PDB file of C-alpha atoms in Angstrom:
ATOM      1  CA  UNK X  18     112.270 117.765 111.861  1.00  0.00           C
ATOM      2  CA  UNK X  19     111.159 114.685 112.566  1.00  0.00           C
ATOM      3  CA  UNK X  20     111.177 112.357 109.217  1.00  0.00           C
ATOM      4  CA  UNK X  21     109.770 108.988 110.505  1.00  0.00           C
ATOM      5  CA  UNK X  22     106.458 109.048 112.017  1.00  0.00           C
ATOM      6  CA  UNK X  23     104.587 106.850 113.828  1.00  0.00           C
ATOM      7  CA  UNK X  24     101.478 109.419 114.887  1.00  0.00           C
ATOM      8  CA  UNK X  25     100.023 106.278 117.141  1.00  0.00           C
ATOM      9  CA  UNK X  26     101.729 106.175 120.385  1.00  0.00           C
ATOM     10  CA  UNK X  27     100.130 103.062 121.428  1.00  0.00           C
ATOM     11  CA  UNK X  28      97.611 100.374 120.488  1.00  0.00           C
ATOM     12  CA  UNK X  29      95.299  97.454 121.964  1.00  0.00           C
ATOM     13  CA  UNK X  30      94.191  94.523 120.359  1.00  0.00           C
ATOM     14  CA  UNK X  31      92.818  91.482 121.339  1.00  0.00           C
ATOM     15  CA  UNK X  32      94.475  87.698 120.560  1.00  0.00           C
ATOM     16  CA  UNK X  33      93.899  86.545 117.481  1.00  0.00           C
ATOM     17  CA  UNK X  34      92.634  89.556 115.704  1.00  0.00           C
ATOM     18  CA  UNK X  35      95.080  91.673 113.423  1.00  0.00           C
ATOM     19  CA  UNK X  36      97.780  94.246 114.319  1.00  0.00           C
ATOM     20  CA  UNK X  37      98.164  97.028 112.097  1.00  0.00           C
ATOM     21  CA  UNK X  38     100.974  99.494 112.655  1.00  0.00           C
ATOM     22  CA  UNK X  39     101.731 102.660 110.860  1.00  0.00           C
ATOM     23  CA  UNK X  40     104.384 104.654 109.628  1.00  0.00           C
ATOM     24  CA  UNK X  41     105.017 107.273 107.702  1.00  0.00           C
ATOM     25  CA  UNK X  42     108.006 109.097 105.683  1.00  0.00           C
ATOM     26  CA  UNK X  43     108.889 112.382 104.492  1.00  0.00           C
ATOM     27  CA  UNK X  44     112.371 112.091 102.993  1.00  0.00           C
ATOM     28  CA  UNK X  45     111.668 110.431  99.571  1.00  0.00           C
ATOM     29  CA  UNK X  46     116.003 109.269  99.353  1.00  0.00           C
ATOM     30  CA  UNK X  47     114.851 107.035 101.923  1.00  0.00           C
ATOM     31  CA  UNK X  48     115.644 102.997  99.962  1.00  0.00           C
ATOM     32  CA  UNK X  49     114.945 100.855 102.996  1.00  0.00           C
ATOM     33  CA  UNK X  50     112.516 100.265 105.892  1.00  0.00           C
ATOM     34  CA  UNK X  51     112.579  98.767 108.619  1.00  0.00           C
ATOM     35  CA  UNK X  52     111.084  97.336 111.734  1.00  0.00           C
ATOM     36  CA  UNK X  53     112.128  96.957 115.238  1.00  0.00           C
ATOM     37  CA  UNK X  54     110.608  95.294 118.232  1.00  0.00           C
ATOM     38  CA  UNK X  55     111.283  96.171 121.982  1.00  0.00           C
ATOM     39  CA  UNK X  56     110.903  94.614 125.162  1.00  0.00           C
ATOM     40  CA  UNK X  57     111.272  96.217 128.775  1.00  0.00           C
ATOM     41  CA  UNK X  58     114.505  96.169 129.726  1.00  0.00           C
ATOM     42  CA  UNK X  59     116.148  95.096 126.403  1.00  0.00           C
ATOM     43  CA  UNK X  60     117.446  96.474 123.722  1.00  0.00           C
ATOM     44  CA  UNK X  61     115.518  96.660 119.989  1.00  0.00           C
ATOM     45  CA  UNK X  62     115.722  93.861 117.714  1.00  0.00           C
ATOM     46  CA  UNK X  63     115.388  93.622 113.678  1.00  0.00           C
ATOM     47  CA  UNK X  64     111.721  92.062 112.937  1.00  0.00           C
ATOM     48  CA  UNK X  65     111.579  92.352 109.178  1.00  0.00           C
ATOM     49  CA  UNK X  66     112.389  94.680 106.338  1.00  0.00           C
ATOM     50  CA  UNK X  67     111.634  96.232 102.935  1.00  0.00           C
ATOM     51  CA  UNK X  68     113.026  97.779  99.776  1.00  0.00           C
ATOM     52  CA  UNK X  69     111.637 100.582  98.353  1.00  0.00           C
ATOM     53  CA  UNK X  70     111.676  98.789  95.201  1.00  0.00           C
ATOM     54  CA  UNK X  71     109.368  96.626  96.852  1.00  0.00           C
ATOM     55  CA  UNK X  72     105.944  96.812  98.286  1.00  0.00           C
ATOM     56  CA  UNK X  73     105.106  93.830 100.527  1.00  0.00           C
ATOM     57  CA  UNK X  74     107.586  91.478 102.225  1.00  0.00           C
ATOM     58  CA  UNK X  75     105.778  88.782 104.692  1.00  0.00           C
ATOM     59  CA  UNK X  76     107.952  86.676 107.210  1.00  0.00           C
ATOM     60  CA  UNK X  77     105.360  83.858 108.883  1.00  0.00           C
ATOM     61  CA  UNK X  78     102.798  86.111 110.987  1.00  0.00           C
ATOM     62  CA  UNK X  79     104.188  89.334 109.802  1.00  0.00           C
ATOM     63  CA  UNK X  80     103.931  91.416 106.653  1.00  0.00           C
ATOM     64  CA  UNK X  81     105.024  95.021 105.883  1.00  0.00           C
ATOM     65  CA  UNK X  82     103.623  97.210 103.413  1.00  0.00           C
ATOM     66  CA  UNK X  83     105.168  99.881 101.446  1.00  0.00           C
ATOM     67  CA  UNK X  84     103.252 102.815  99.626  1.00  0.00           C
ATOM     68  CA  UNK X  85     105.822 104.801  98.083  1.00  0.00           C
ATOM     69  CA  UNK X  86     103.068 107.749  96.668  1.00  0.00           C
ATOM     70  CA  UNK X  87     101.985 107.883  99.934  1.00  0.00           C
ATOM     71  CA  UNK X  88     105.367 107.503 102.057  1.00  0.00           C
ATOM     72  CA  UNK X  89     103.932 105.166 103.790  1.00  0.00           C
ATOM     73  CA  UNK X  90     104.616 101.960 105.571  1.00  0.00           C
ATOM     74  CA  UNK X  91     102.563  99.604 107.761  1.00  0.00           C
ATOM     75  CA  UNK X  92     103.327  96.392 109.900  1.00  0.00           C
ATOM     76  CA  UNK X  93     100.410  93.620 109.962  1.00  0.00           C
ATOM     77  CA  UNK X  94     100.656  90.963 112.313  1.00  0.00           C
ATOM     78  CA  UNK X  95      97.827  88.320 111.772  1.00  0.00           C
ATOM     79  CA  UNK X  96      97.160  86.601 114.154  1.00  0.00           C
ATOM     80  CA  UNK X  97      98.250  88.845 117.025  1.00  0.00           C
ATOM     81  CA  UNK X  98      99.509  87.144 120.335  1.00  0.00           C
ATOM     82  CA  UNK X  99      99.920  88.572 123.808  1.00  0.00           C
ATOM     83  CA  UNK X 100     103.655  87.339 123.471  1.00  0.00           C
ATOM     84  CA  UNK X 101     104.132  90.140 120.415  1.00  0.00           C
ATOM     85  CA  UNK X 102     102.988  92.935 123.183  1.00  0.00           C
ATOM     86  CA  UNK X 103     106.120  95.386 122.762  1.00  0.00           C
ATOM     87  CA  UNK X 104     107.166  98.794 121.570  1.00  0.00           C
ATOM     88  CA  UNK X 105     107.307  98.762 117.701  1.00  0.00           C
ATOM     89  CA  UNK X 106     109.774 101.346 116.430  1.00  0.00           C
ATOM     90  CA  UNK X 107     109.967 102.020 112.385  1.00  0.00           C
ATOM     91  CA  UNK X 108     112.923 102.673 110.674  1.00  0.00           C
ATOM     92  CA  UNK X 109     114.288 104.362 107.328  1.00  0.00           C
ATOM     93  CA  UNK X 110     117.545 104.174 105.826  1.00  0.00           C
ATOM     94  CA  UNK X 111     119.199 106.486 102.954  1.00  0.00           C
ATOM     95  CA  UNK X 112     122.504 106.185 101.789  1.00  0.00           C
ATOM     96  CA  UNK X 113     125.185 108.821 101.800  1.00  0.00           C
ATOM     97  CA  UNK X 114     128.775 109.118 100.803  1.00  0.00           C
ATOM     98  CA  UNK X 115     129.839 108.597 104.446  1.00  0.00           C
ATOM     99  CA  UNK X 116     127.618 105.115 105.002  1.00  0.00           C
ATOM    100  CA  UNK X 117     123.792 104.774 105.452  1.00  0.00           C
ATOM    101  CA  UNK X 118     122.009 106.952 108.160  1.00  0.00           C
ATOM    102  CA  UNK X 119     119.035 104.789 109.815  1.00  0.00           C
ATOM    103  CA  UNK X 120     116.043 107.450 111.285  1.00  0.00           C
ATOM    104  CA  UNK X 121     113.882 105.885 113.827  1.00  0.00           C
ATOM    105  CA  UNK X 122     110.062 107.244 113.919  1.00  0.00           C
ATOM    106  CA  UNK X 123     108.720 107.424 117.904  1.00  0.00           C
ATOM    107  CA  UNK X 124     107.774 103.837 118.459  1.00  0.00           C
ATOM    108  CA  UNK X 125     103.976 102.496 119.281  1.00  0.00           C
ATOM    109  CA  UNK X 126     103.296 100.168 122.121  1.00  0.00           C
ATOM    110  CA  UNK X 127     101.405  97.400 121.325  1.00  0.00           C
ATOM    111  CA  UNK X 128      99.496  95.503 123.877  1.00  0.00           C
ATOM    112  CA  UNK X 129      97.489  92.176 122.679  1.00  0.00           C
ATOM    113  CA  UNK X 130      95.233  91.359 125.424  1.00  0.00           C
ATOM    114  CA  UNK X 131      94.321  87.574 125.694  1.00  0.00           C
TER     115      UNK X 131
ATOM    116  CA  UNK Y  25     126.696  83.793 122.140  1.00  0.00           C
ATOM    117  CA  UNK Y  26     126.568  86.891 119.761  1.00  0.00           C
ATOM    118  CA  UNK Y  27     125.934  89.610 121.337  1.00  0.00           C
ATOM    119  CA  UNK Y  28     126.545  93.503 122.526  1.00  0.00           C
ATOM    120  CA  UNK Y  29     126.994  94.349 125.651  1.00  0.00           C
ATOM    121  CA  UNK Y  30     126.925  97.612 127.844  1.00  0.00           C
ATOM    122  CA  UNK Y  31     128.292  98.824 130.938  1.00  0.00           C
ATOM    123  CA  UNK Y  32     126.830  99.647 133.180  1.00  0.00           C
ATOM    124  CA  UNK Y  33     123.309  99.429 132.861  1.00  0.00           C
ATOM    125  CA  UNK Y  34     121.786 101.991 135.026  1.00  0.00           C
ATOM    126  CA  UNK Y  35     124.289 105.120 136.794  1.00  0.00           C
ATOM    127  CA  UNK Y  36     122.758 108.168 138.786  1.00  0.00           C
ATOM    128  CA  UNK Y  37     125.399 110.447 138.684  1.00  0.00           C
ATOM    129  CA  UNK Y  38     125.315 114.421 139.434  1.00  0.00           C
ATOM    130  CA  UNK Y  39     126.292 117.030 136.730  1.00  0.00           C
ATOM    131  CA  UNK Y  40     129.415 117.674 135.415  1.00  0.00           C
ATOM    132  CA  UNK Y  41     131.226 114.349 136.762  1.00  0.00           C
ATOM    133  CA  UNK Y  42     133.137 112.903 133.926  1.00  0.00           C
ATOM    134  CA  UNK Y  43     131.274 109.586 133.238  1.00  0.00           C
ATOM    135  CA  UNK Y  44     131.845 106.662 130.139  1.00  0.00           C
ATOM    136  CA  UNK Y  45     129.500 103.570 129.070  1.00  0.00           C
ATOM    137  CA  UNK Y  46     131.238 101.044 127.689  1.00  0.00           C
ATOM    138  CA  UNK Y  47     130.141  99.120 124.615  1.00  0.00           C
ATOM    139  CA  UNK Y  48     131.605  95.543 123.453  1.00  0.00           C
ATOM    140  CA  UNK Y  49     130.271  93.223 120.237  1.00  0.00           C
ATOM    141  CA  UNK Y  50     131.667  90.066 119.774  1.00  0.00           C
ATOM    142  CA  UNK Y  51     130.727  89.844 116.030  1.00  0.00           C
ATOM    143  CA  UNK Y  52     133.888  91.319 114.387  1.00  0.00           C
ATOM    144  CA  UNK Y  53     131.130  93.626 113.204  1.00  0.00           C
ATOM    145  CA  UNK Y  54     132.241  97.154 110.895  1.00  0.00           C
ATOM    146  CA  UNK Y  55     129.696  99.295 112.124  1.00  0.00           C
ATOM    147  CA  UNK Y  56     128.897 100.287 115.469  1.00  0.00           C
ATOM    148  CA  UNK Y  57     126.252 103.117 117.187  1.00  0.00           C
ATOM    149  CA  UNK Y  58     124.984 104.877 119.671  1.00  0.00           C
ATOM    150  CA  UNK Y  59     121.579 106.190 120.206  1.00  0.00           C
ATOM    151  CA  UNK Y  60     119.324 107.855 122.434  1.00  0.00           C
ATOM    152  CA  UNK Y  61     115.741 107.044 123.532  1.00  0.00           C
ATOM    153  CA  UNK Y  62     113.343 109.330 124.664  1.00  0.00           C
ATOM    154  CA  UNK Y  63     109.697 108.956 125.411  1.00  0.00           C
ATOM    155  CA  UNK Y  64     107.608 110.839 122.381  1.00  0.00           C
ATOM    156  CA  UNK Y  65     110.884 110.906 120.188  1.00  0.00           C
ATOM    157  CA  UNK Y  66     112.198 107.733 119.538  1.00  0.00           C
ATOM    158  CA  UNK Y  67     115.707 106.402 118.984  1.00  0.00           C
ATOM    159  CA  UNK Y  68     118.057 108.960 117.964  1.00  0.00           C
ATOM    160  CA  UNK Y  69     121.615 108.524 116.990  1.00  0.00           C
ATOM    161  CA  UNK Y  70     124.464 110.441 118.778  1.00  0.00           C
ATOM    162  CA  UNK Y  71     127.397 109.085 117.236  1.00  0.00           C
ATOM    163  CA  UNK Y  72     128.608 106.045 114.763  1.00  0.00           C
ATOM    164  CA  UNK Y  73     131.736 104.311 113.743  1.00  0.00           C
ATOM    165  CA  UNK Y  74     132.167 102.705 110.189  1.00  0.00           C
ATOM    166  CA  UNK Y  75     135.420 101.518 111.315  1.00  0.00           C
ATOM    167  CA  UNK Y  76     138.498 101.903 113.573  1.00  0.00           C
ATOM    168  CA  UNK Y  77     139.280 104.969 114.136  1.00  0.00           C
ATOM    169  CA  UNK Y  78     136.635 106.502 111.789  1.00  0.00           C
ATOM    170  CA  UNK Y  79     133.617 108.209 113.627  1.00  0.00           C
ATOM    171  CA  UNK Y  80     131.126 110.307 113.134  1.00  0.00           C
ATOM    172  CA  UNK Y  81     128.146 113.051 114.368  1.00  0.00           C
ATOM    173  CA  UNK Y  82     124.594 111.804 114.353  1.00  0.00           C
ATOM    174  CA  UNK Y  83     121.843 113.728 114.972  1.00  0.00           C
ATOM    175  CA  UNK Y  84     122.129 114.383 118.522  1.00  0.00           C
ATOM    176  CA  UNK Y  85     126.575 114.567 119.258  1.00  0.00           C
ATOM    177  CA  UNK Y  86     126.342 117.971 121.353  1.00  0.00           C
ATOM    178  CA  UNK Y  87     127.754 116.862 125.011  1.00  0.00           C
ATOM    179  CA  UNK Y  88     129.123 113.497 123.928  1.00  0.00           C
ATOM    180  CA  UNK Y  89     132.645 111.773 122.330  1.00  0.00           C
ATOM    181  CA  UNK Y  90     133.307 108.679 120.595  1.00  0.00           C
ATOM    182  CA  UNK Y  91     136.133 106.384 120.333  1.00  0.00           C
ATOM    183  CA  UNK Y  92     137.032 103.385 118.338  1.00  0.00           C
ATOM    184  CA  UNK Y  93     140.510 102.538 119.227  1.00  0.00           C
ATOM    185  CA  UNK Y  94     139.476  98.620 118.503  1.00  0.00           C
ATOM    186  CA  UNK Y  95     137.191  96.929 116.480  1.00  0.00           C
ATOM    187  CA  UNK Y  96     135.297  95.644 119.177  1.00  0.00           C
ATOM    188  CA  UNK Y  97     134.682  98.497 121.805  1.00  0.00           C
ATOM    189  CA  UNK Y  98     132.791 101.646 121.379  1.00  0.00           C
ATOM    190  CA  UNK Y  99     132.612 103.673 124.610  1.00  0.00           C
ATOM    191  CA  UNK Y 100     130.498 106.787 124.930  1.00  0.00           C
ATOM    192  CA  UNK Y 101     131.927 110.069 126.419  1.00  0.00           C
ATOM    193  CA  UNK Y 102     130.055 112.629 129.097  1.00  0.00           C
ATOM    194  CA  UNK Y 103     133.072 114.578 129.484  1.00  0.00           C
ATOM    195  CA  UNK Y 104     130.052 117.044 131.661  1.00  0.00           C
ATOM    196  CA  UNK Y 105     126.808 115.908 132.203  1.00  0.00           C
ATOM    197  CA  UNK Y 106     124.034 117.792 132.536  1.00  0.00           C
ATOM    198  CA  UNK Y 107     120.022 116.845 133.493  1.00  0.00           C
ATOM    199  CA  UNK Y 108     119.070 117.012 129.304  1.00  0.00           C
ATOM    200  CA  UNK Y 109     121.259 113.928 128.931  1.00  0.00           C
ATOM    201  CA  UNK Y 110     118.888 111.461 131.470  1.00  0.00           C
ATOM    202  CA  UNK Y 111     117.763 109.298 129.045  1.00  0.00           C
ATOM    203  CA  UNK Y 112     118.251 105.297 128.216  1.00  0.00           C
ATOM    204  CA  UNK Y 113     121.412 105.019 125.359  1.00  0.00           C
ATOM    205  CA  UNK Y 114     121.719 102.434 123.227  1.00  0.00           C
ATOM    206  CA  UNK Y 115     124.635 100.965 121.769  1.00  0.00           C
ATOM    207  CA  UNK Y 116     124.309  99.003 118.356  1.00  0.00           C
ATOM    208  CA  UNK Y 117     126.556  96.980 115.630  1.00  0.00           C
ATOM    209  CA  UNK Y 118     125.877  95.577 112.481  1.00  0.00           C
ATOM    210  CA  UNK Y 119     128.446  94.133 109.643  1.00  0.00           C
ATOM    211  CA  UNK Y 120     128.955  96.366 107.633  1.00  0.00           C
ATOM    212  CA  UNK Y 121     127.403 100.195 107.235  1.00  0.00           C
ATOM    213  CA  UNK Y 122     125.423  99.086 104.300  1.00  0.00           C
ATOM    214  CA  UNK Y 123     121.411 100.370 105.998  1.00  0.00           C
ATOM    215  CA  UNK Y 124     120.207  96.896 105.063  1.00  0.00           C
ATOM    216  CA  UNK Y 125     122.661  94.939 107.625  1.00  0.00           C
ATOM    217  CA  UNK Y 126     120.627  94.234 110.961  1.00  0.00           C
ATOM    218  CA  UNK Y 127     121.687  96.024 113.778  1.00  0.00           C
ATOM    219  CA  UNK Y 128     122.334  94.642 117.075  1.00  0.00           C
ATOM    220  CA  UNK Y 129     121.251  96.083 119.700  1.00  0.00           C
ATOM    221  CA  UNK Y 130     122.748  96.212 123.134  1.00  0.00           C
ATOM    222  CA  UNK Y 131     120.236  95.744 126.414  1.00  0.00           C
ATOM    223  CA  UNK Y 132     120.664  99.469 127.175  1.00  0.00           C
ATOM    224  CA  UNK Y 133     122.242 102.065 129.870  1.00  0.00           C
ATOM    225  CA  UNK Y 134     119.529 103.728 131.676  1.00  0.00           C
ATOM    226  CA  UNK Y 135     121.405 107.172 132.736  1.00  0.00           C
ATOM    227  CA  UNK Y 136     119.925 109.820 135.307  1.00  0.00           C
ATOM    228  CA  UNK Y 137     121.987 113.092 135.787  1.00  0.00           C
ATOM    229  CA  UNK Y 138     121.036 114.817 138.896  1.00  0.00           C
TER     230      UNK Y 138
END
């Protein structure tokens, strides 16, 4: 049962125009989102965040979205650079009484073509 | 330099021969992780640590052990592979296990079990 979704498995752009990445959620305990960004060959690291008691946070070219009706959650990245091709993964967390589980959707590969 | 490493980065071994990935942070970081990656599902989490000597099941443990005998050093277990575990493992840490904490990601073990 997969609880994070991210039903786009890739996506192409072209520099300078938006980014828009999708998520979406099925387990409403979920309090805090996440995004990841991968290169080949290395390991995942933290782009930005959100509390579900939010529904925007922006960091410089980056913004995340938060519907909470909809259990959904998108990335925008304005504008988009061929440096910020990668593999996007989006990520929930819930808290239980042994420590915070974090559920990863499927990734989507971005490619920004200059 | 912060950072987690693994060891070793890519192994071809043949089933049922006793293998273990090592995993080191030099953060003095609480919580450490392993997960999975596999294409079409994502990262999924095998087994985590909130502390010494205190681990855990993820979603995926079947086939794998965990120890934390030190604060610093996670290893993974294959006490008998088999072909389903080929996949690329990640190890992770983060402060604490609160879900908001970034996690840091190590630059992952790509294993193939013949």
């Amino acid at each position: 049962d997969q609880q994070v979704k991210q039903n786009s498995p890739s996506l192409r752009v072209q520099e300078g125009r938006i980014s828009i990445l999708n998520c979406d959620y099925t387990n409403s305990m979920f309090d805090y989102f996440l995004w990841y960004k991968k290169y080949p060959a290395e390991g995942p690291t933290f782009l930005i965040s959100i509390s579900s008691i939010k529904d925007k946070n922006e960091d410089g070219r980056f913004t995340v979205f938060l519907n909470k009706s909809a259990k959904h959650l998108s990335l925008h990245i304005v504008p988009s650079q061929p440096g910020d091709s990668a593999v996007y993964f989006c990520a929930a967390s819930v808290r239980e009484t042994s420590g915070s589980r974090l559920t990863f959707g499927e990734g989507t590969q971005l490619t920004v073509n200059p | 330099e912060a950072q987690v490493t693994q060891n070793p980065r890519y192994l071809i071994t043949v089933t049922g021969k006793k293998l273990t990935v090592t995993c080191s942070q030099n953060m003095n970081h609480e919580y450490m992780s392993w997960y999975r990656q596999d294409p079409g599902l994502g990262l999924r989490q095998i087994y985590y640590s909130m502390n010494v000597e205190v681990t855990d099941k993820g979603d995926v443990p079947e086939g794998y052990k965990v120890s934390r005998k030190e604060k610093r050093n996670f290893p993974l277990i294959l006490e008998s592979p088999s072909p389903n575990q080929t996949s690329l493992y990640f190890c992770a840490s983060s402060l604490s296990w609160d879900g908001r904490d970034t996690q840091y990601f190590g630059p992952g073990t790509r294993l193939t079990v013949l």
